[in-house]
PDB file of C-alpha atoms in Angstrom:
ATOM      1  CA  GLN A1047      15.326 -43.421 -46.295  1.00  0.00           C
ATOM      2  CA  LYS A1048      12.514 -41.242 -45.029  1.00  0.00           C
ATOM      3  CA  GLU A1049      12.258 -40.861 -41.280  1.00  0.00           C
ATOM      4  CA  VAL A1050       8.571 -41.765 -41.202  1.00  0.00           C
ATOM      5  CA  GLU A1051       7.144 -43.893 -43.984  1.00  0.00           C
ATOM      6  CA  GLN A1052       3.597 -44.645 -44.982  1.00  0.00           C
ATOM      7  CA  ASN A1053       1.989 -46.283 -47.966  1.00  0.00           C
ATOM      8  CA  SER A1054       0.471 -43.458 -49.994  1.00  0.00           C
ATOM      9  CA  GLY A1055      -2.579 -45.501 -51.015  1.00  0.00           C
ATOM     10  CA  PRO A1056      -5.292 -45.014 -51.880  1.00  0.00           C
ATOM     11  CA  LEU A1057      -6.594 -47.619 -49.482  1.00  0.00           C
ATOM     12  CA  SER A1058     -10.062 -48.486 -50.667  1.00  0.00           C
ATOM     13  CA  VAL A1059     -12.368 -49.906 -47.991  1.00  0.00           C
ATOM     14  CA  PRO A1060     -16.045 -50.832 -48.178  1.00  0.00           C
ATOM     15  CA  GLU A1061     -18.334 -49.089 -45.733  1.00  0.00           C
ATOM     16  CA  GLY A1062     -18.518 -50.976 -42.449  1.00  0.00           C
ATOM     17  CA  ALA A1063     -15.193 -52.732 -42.928  1.00  0.00           C
ATOM     18  CA  ILE A1064     -11.934 -52.233 -41.033  1.00  0.00           C
ATOM     19  CA  ALA A1065      -9.305 -49.932 -42.496  1.00  0.00           C
ATOM     20  CA  SER A1066      -5.751 -50.809 -41.489  1.00  0.00           C
ATOM     21  CA  LEU A1067      -3.022 -48.199 -41.866  1.00  0.00           C
ATOM     22  CA  ASN A1068       0.662 -48.785 -41.283  1.00  0.00           C
ATOM     23  CA  CYS A1069       3.594 -46.551 -40.476  1.00  0.00           C
ATOM     24  CA  THR A1070       7.272 -47.257 -39.879  1.00  0.00           C
ATOM     25  CA  TYR A1071       9.886 -44.929 -38.455  1.00  0.00           C
ATOM     26  CA  SER A1072      13.656 -44.976 -38.588  1.00  0.00           C
ATOM     27  CA  ASP A1073      14.625 -42.935 -35.516  1.00  0.00           C
ATOM     28  CA  ARG A1074      14.905 -45.376 -32.620  1.00  0.00           C
ATOM     29  CA  VAL A1075      14.901 -42.486 -30.159  1.00  0.00           C
ATOM     30  CA  SER A1076      11.300 -41.610 -31.080  1.00  0.00           C
ATOM     31  CA  GLN A1077       9.055 -41.899 -28.053  1.00  0.00           C
ATOM     32  CA  SER A1078       5.704 -40.398 -29.007  1.00  0.00           C
ATOM     33  CA  PHE A1079       3.537 -41.137 -31.991  1.00  0.00           C
ATOM     34  CA  PHE A1080       0.488 -39.475 -33.404  1.00  0.00           C
ATOM     35  CA  TRP A1081      -2.156 -40.065 -36.022  1.00  0.00           C
ATOM     36  CA  TYR A1082      -3.735 -37.078 -37.718  1.00  0.00           C
ATOM     37  CA  ARG A1083      -6.613 -37.005 -40.190  1.00  0.00           C
ATOM     38  CA  GLN A1084      -6.561 -34.425 -42.963  1.00  0.00           C
ATOM     39  CA  TYR A1085      -9.477 -33.739 -45.254  1.00  0.00           C
ATOM     40  CA  SER A1086      -8.713 -32.251 -48.640  1.00  0.00           C
ATOM     41  CA  GLY A1087      -7.986 -28.551 -48.368  1.00  0.00           C
ATOM     42  CA  LYS A1088      -8.092 -28.592 -44.581  1.00  0.00           C
ATOM     43  CA  SER A1089      -5.469 -28.706 -41.860  1.00  0.00           C
ATOM     44  CA  PRO A1090      -4.701 -31.883 -39.901  1.00  0.00           C
ATOM     45  CA  GLU A1091      -6.693 -32.824 -36.837  1.00  0.00           C
ATOM     46  CA  LEU A1092      -5.432 -35.097 -34.109  1.00  0.00           C
ATOM     47  CA  ILE A1093      -7.054 -38.515 -33.857  1.00  0.00           C
ATOM     48  CA  MET A1094      -4.834 -40.526 -31.569  1.00  0.00           C
ATOM     49  CA  SER A1095      -1.604 -40.353 -29.653  1.00  0.00           C
ATOM     50  CA  ILE A1096       0.313 -43.378 -28.383  1.00  0.00           C
ATOM     51  CA  TYR A1097       3.407 -43.565 -26.236  1.00  0.00           C
ATOM     52  CA  SER A1098       3.686 -47.144 -24.978  1.00  0.00           C
ATOM     53  CA  ASN A1099       3.928 -50.484 -26.724  1.00  0.00           C
ATOM     54  CA  GLY A1100       0.610 -52.172 -27.250  1.00  0.00           C
ATOM     55  CA  ASP A1101      -2.847 -51.057 -28.234  1.00  0.00           C
ATOM     56  CA  LYS A1102      -4.782 -47.917 -27.447  1.00  0.00           C
ATOM     57  CA  GLU A1103      -8.457 -47.668 -28.306  1.00  0.00           C
ATOM     58  CA  ASP A1104     -10.613 -44.583 -28.713  1.00  0.00           C
ATOM     59  CA  GLY A1105     -14.054 -45.149 -30.141  1.00  0.00           C
ATOM     60  CA  ARG A1106     -13.728 -46.696 -33.596  1.00  0.00           C
ATOM     61  CA  PHE A1107      -9.993 -46.061 -33.675  1.00  0.00           C
ATOM     62  CA  THR A1108      -7.235 -48.307 -32.336  1.00  0.00           C
ATOM     63  CA  ALA A1109      -3.578 -47.354 -32.456  1.00  0.00           C
ATOM     64  CA  GLN A1110      -0.891 -49.998 -32.096  1.00  0.00           C
ATOM     65  CA  LEU A1111       2.754 -49.402 -31.291  1.00  0.00           C
ATOM     66  CA  ASN A1112       5.677 -51.787 -31.483  1.00  0.00           C
ATOM     67  CA  LYS A1113       8.890 -49.960 -30.663  1.00  0.00           C
ATOM     68  CA  ALA A1114      11.078 -53.013 -31.214  1.00  0.00           C
ATOM     69  CA  SER A1115       9.859 -53.224 -34.801  1.00  0.00           C
ATOM     70  CA  GLN A1116       9.609 -49.420 -35.139  1.00  0.00           C
ATOM     71  CA  TYR A1117       6.059 -49.797 -36.297  1.00  0.00           C
ATOM     72  CA  VAL A1118       2.841 -47.913 -35.638  1.00  0.00           C
ATOM     73  CA  SER A1119      -0.567 -48.728 -37.009  1.00  0.00           C
ATOM     74  CA  LEU A1120      -4.087 -47.367 -36.962  1.00  0.00           C
ATOM     75  CA  LEU A1121      -7.239 -49.403 -37.287  1.00  0.00           C
ATOM     76  CA  ILE A1122     -10.536 -47.797 -38.172  1.00  0.00           C
ATOM     77  CA  ARG A1123     -13.465 -50.061 -37.379  1.00  0.00           C
ATOM     78  CA  ASP A1124     -16.886 -49.765 -39.010  1.00  0.00           C
ATOM     79  CA  SER A1125     -15.454 -47.414 -41.635  1.00  0.00           C
ATOM     80  CA  GLN A1126     -17.767 -44.655 -42.779  1.00  0.00           C
ATOM     81  CA  PRO A1127     -17.655 -42.530 -45.946  1.00  0.00           C
ATOM     82  CA  SER A1128     -16.833 -39.585 -43.671  1.00  0.00           C
ATOM     83  CA  ASP A1129     -13.587 -41.371 -42.769  1.00  0.00           C
ATOM     84  CA  SER A1130     -12.369 -40.799 -46.325  1.00  0.00           C
ATOM     85  CA  ALA A1131      -9.329 -38.587 -45.850  1.00  0.00           C
ATOM     86  CA  THR A1132      -5.556 -38.666 -45.708  1.00  0.00           C
ATOM     87  CA  TYR A1133      -4.131 -40.068 -42.489  1.00  0.00           C
ATOM     88  CA  LEU A1134      -0.780 -38.751 -41.353  1.00  0.00           C
ATOM     89  CA  CYS A1135       1.528 -40.591 -38.989  1.00  0.00           C
ATOM     90  CA  ALA A1136       3.957 -38.509 -36.947  1.00  0.00           C
ATOM     91  CA  ALA A1137       6.843 -39.325 -34.618  1.00  0.00           C
ATOM     92  CA  GLN A1138       8.427 -37.247 -31.907  1.00  0.00           C
ATOM     93  CA  ARG A1139      11.682 -37.763 -30.036  1.00  0.00           C
ATOM     94  CA  ALA A1140      10.530 -36.265 -26.766  1.00  0.00           C
ATOM     95  CA  ALA A1141       7.746 -34.023 -25.519  1.00  0.00           C
ATOM     96  CA  GLY A1142       8.363 -30.517 -26.758  1.00  0.00           C
ATOM     97  CA  ASN A1143      10.343 -31.608 -29.783  1.00  0.00           C
ATOM     98  CA  LYS A1144       9.191 -31.188 -33.339  1.00  0.00           C
ATOM     99  CA  LEU A1145       7.014 -33.776 -35.039  1.00  0.00           C
ATOM    100  CA  THR A1146       8.198 -35.562 -38.148  1.00  0.00           C
ATOM    101  CA  PHE A1147       5.371 -36.526 -40.477  1.00  0.00           C
ATOM    102  CA  GLY A1148       5.031 -39.368 -42.911  1.00  0.00           C
ATOM    103  CA  GLY A1149       3.727 -38.805 -46.408  1.00  0.00           C
ATOM    104  CA  GLY A1150       0.205 -39.834 -45.453  1.00  0.00           C
ATOM    105  CA  THR A1151      -2.127 -42.616 -46.566  1.00  0.00           C
ATOM    106  CA  ARG A1152      -5.218 -41.706 -48.507  1.00  0.00           C
ATOM    107  CA  VAL A1153      -8.254 -43.701 -47.434  1.00  0.00           C
ATOM    108  CA  LEU A1154     -11.395 -44.042 -49.531  1.00  0.00           C
ATOM    109  CA  VAL A1155     -14.458 -45.559 -47.894  1.00  0.00           C
ATOM    110  CA  LYS A1156     -16.987 -46.618 -50.482  1.00  0.00           C
ATOM    111  CA  PRO A1157     -20.691 -46.815 -49.615  1.00  0.00           C
TER     112      PRO A1157
ATOM    113  CA  GLY B1147      -8.021 -29.867 -27.490  1.00  0.00           C
ATOM    114  CA  ALA B1148      -6.255 -26.567 -27.718  1.00  0.00           C
ATOM    115  CA  VAL B1149      -7.512 -24.020 -30.239  1.00  0.00           C
ATOM    116  CA  VAL B1150      -5.177 -22.460 -32.752  1.00  0.00           C
ATOM    117  CA  SER B1151      -6.498 -19.853 -35.150  1.00  0.00           C
ATOM    118  CA  GLN B1152      -4.866 -18.760 -38.371  1.00  0.00           C
ATOM    119  CA  HIS B1153      -5.598 -15.795 -40.603  1.00  0.00           C
ATOM    120  CA  PRO B1154      -6.100 -15.249 -43.480  1.00  0.00           C
ATOM    121  CA  SER B1155      -7.397 -18.562 -44.751  1.00  0.00           C
ATOM    122  CA  ARG B1156      -6.819 -17.586 -48.358  1.00  0.00           C
ATOM    123  CA  VAL B1157      -4.707 -14.908 -49.926  1.00  0.00           C
ATOM    124  CA  ILE B1158      -3.885 -14.054 -53.515  1.00  0.00           C
ATOM    125  CA  CYS B1159      -1.078 -11.653 -54.239  1.00  0.00           C
ATOM    126  CA  LYS B1160       1.083 -10.443 -57.079  1.00  0.00           C
ATOM    127  CA  SER B1161       4.695 -11.463 -57.539  1.00  0.00           C
ATOM    128  CA  GLY B1162       7.067  -9.307 -55.586  1.00  0.00           C
ATOM    129  CA  THR B1163       4.696  -8.400 -52.813  1.00  0.00           C
ATOM    130  CA  SER B1164       4.871  -9.555 -49.196  1.00  0.00           C
ATOM    131  CA  VAL B1165       2.200 -11.465 -47.358  1.00  0.00           C
ATOM    132  CA  LYS B1166       1.754 -11.805 -43.600  1.00  0.00           C
ATOM    133  CA  ILE B1167       0.016 -14.784 -41.999  1.00  0.00           C
ATOM    134  CA  GLU B1168      -1.016 -14.715 -38.355  1.00  0.00           C
ATOM    135  CA  CYS B1169      -1.246 -17.625 -35.968  1.00  0.00           C
ATOM    136  CA  ARG B1170      -2.911 -17.275 -32.583  1.00  0.00           C
ATOM    137  CA  SER B1171      -3.346 -19.629 -29.671  1.00  0.00           C
ATOM    138  CA  LEU B1172      -6.821 -18.807 -28.363  1.00  0.00           C
ATOM    139  CA  ASP B1173      -7.110 -20.561 -25.037  1.00  0.00           C
ATOM    140  CA  PHE B1174      -3.532 -21.142 -23.976  1.00  0.00           C
ATOM    141  CA  GLN B1175      -0.119 -19.559 -24.072  1.00  0.00           C
ATOM    142  CA  ALA B1176       2.299 -20.963 -26.593  1.00  0.00           C
ATOM    143  CA  THR B1177       5.984 -20.267 -26.085  1.00  0.00           C
ATOM    144  CA  THR B1178       6.683 -22.312 -29.190  1.00  0.00           C
ATOM    145  CA  MET B1179       4.794 -22.493 -32.455  1.00  0.00           C
ATOM    146  CA  PHE B1180       5.656 -24.421 -35.582  1.00  0.00           C
ATOM    147  CA  TRP B1181       5.194 -23.368 -39.187  1.00  0.00           C
ATOM    148  CA  TYR B1182       4.613 -26.017 -41.814  1.00  0.00           C
ATOM    149  CA  ARG B1183       4.246 -25.889 -45.558  1.00  0.00           C
ATOM    150  CA  GLN B1184       2.316 -28.364 -47.649  1.00  0.00           C
ATOM    151  CA  PHE B1185       2.275 -28.756 -51.423  1.00  0.00           C
ATOM    152  CA  PRO B1186      -0.656 -30.520 -53.122  1.00  0.00           C
ATOM    153  CA  LYS B1187      -0.797 -34.227 -52.338  1.00  0.00           C
ATOM    154  CA  LYS B1188       2.370 -33.972 -50.255  1.00  0.00           C
ATOM    155  CA  SER B1189       2.989 -34.197 -46.568  1.00  0.00           C
ATOM    156  CA  LEU B1190       3.733 -31.418 -44.128  1.00  0.00           C
ATOM    157  CA  MET B1191       7.236 -30.042 -44.182  1.00  0.00           C
ATOM    158  CA  LEU B1192       8.422 -28.171 -41.116  1.00  0.00           C
ATOM    159  CA  MET B1193       9.739 -24.764 -42.075  1.00  0.00           C
ATOM    160  CA  ALA B1194      10.669 -23.278 -38.741  1.00  0.00           C
ATOM    161  CA  THR B1195      10.114 -23.282 -35.022  1.00  0.00           C
ATOM    162  CA  SER B1196       8.919 -19.970 -33.672  1.00  0.00           C
ATOM    163  CA  ASN B1197      10.086 -19.094 -30.164  1.00  0.00           C
ATOM    164  CA  GLU B1198       8.459 -16.361 -28.135  1.00  0.00           C
ATOM    165  CA  GLY B1199      10.867 -13.542 -27.461  1.00  0.00           C
ATOM    166  CA  SER B1200      13.742 -14.964 -29.473  1.00  0.00           C
ATOM    167  CA  LYS B1201      14.764 -15.822 -33.005  1.00  0.00           C
ATOM    168  CA  ALA B1202      13.066 -18.567 -34.901  1.00  0.00           C
ATOM    169  CA  THR B1203      14.879 -21.784 -35.686  1.00  0.00           C
ATOM    170  CA  TYR B1204      14.733 -22.590 -39.384  1.00  0.00           C
ATOM    171  CA  GLU B1205      14.939 -26.008 -40.956  1.00  0.00           C
ATOM    172  CA  GLN B1206      17.664 -26.756 -43.419  1.00  0.00           C
ATOM    173  CA  GLY B1207      16.956 -25.297 -46.821  1.00  0.00           C
ATOM    174  CA  VAL B1208      14.433 -22.703 -45.627  1.00  0.00           C
ATOM    175  CA  GLU B1209      15.507 -19.129 -46.310  1.00  0.00           C
ATOM    176  CA  LYS B1210      15.110 -17.090 -43.160  1.00  0.00           C
ATOM    177  CA  ASP B1211      15.208 -13.805 -45.066  1.00  0.00           C
ATOM    178  CA  LYS B1212      12.444 -15.053 -47.320  1.00  0.00           C
ATOM    179  CA  PHE B1213      10.183 -16.366 -44.596  1.00  0.00           C
ATOM    180  CA  LEU B1214      10.261 -13.927 -41.704  1.00  0.00           C
ATOM    181  CA  ILE B1215       8.904 -15.221 -38.430  1.00  0.00           C
ATOM    182  CA  ASN B1216       8.016 -13.060 -35.465  1.00  0.00           C
ATOM    183  CA  HIS B1217       6.739 -14.395 -32.142  1.00  0.00           C
ATOM    184  CA  ALA B1218       6.210 -11.230 -30.181  1.00  0.00           C
ATOM    185  CA  SER B1219       3.745 -12.542 -27.623  1.00  0.00           C
ATOM    186  CA  LEU B1220       2.742 -15.798 -26.001  1.00  0.00           C
ATOM    187  CA  THR B1221      -0.354 -16.028 -28.180  1.00  0.00           C
ATOM    188  CA  LEU B1222       0.755 -14.719 -31.559  1.00  0.00           C
ATOM    189  CA  SER B1223       3.270 -15.774 -34.174  1.00  0.00           C
ATOM    190  CA  THR B1224       3.440 -14.320 -37.668  1.00  0.00           C
ATOM    191  CA  LEU B1225       4.959 -15.610 -40.882  1.00  0.00           C
ATOM    192  CA  THR B1226       5.767 -13.079 -43.585  1.00  0.00           C
ATOM    193  CA  VAL B1227       6.529 -14.336 -47.068  1.00  0.00           C
ATOM    194  CA  THR B1228       8.672 -11.592 -48.548  1.00  0.00           C
ATOM    195  CA  SER B1229       8.925 -10.795 -52.243  1.00  0.00           C
ATOM    196  CA  ALA B1230       6.601 -13.666 -53.025  1.00  0.00           C
ATOM    197  CA  HIS B1231       6.967 -15.639 -56.241  1.00  0.00           C
ATOM    198  CA  PRO B1232       4.648 -18.197 -57.851  1.00  0.00           C
ATOM    199  CA  GLU B1233       6.762 -21.054 -56.456  1.00  0.00           C
ATOM    200  CA  ASP B1234       5.873 -19.827 -52.956  1.00  0.00           C
ATOM    201  CA  SER B1235       2.246 -20.712 -53.637  1.00  0.00           C
ATOM    202  CA  SER B1236       1.381 -23.340 -51.071  1.00  0.00           C
ATOM    203  CA  PHE B1237      -0.680 -24.213 -48.016  1.00  0.00           C
ATOM    204  CA  TYR B1238       0.935 -22.778 -44.892  1.00  0.00           C
ATOM    205  CA  ILE B1239      -0.117 -24.211 -41.555  1.00  0.00           C
ATOM    206  CA  CYS B1240       0.879 -23.177 -38.077  1.00  0.00           C
ATOM    207  CA  SER B1241       0.682 -25.328 -35.003  1.00  0.00           C
ATOM    208  CA  ALA B1242       1.217 -25.113 -31.295  1.00  0.00           C
ATOM    209  CA  ARG B1243       1.474 -27.486 -28.414  1.00  0.00           C
ATOM    210  CA  ASP B1244      -0.944 -27.374 -25.519  1.00  0.00           C
ATOM    211  CA  PRO B1245       1.362 -26.982 -22.514  1.00  0.00           C
ATOM    212  CA  GLY B1246      -1.025 -29.067 -20.451  1.00  0.00           C
ATOM    213  CA  GLY B1247      -0.930 -31.934 -22.930  1.00  0.00           C
ATOM    214  CA  SER B1248       1.561 -34.658 -23.738  1.00  0.00           C
ATOM    215  CA  GLY B1249       3.251 -33.314 -26.830  1.00  0.00           C
ATOM    216  CA  GLU B1250       0.353 -33.294 -29.269  1.00  0.00           C
ATOM    217  CA  LEU B1251       0.357 -30.540 -31.840  1.00  0.00           C
ATOM    218  CA  PHE B1252      -2.821 -28.653 -32.654  1.00  0.00           C
ATOM    219  CA  PHE B1253      -3.053 -26.998 -36.018  1.00  0.00           C
ATOM    220  CA  GLY B1254      -4.503 -23.769 -37.252  1.00  0.00           C
ATOM    221  CA  GLU B1255      -6.926 -23.803 -40.167  1.00  0.00           C
ATOM    222  CA  GLY B1256      -4.161 -23.168 -42.666  1.00  0.00           C
ATOM    223  CA  SER B1257      -3.566 -20.357 -45.128  1.00  0.00           C
ATOM    224  CA  ARG B1258      -3.614 -21.005 -48.840  1.00  0.00           C
ATOM    225  CA  LEU B1259      -1.296 -18.602 -50.626  1.00  0.00           C
ATOM    226  CA  THR B1260      -1.539 -18.084 -54.372  1.00  0.00           C
ATOM    227  CA  VAL B1261       1.085 -15.874 -55.965  1.00  0.00           C
ATOM    228  CA  LEU B1262       0.214 -14.668 -59.447  1.00  0.00           C
TER     229      LEU B1262
END
């Protein structure tokens, strides 16, 4: 079992719709979670971080964390073609520790 | 967020040669940097943790004599791929943590290595 799992996709979403991405993790000690966006041929860029159960909103992005279910999600509202990328979920045991990445979900937003 | 710069962005070399990739933290001091490797359509795999002033910590299965890491200052870590072979062709990405942040990693631009 992989430590951090994501559906590889592609997740096809019409422009303006909500894209919903899911991530599960196996290490119960994980405390911090991150979503990165990676365009093809580029390095990842941080979108969101979440540390507590519940929702965290930043612009069009909402991260959700449920530690009891070991589940993290990312919602992208009003999806734009520029949101087409691979989204990587990462988990961390404690601040300063290494991040463990999932395989990524490829998102395609169609005009 | 913190700025991490990586150089070169692309490098092509012949089999058997060595290639050095530099990773710099531009606006903060990084006692720890991380080196990742990514194959096409795959996720990031941590290769090693680079520690300023001490030896790097390598992940299981990563040859330390093949991938030499030096972290001689608080703003610079280097990865040297020694005696490169075509199977070493990959996207190498360094990252560092902003000490003023909450654990987020910031990535360099990445270096695409092609070994002929």
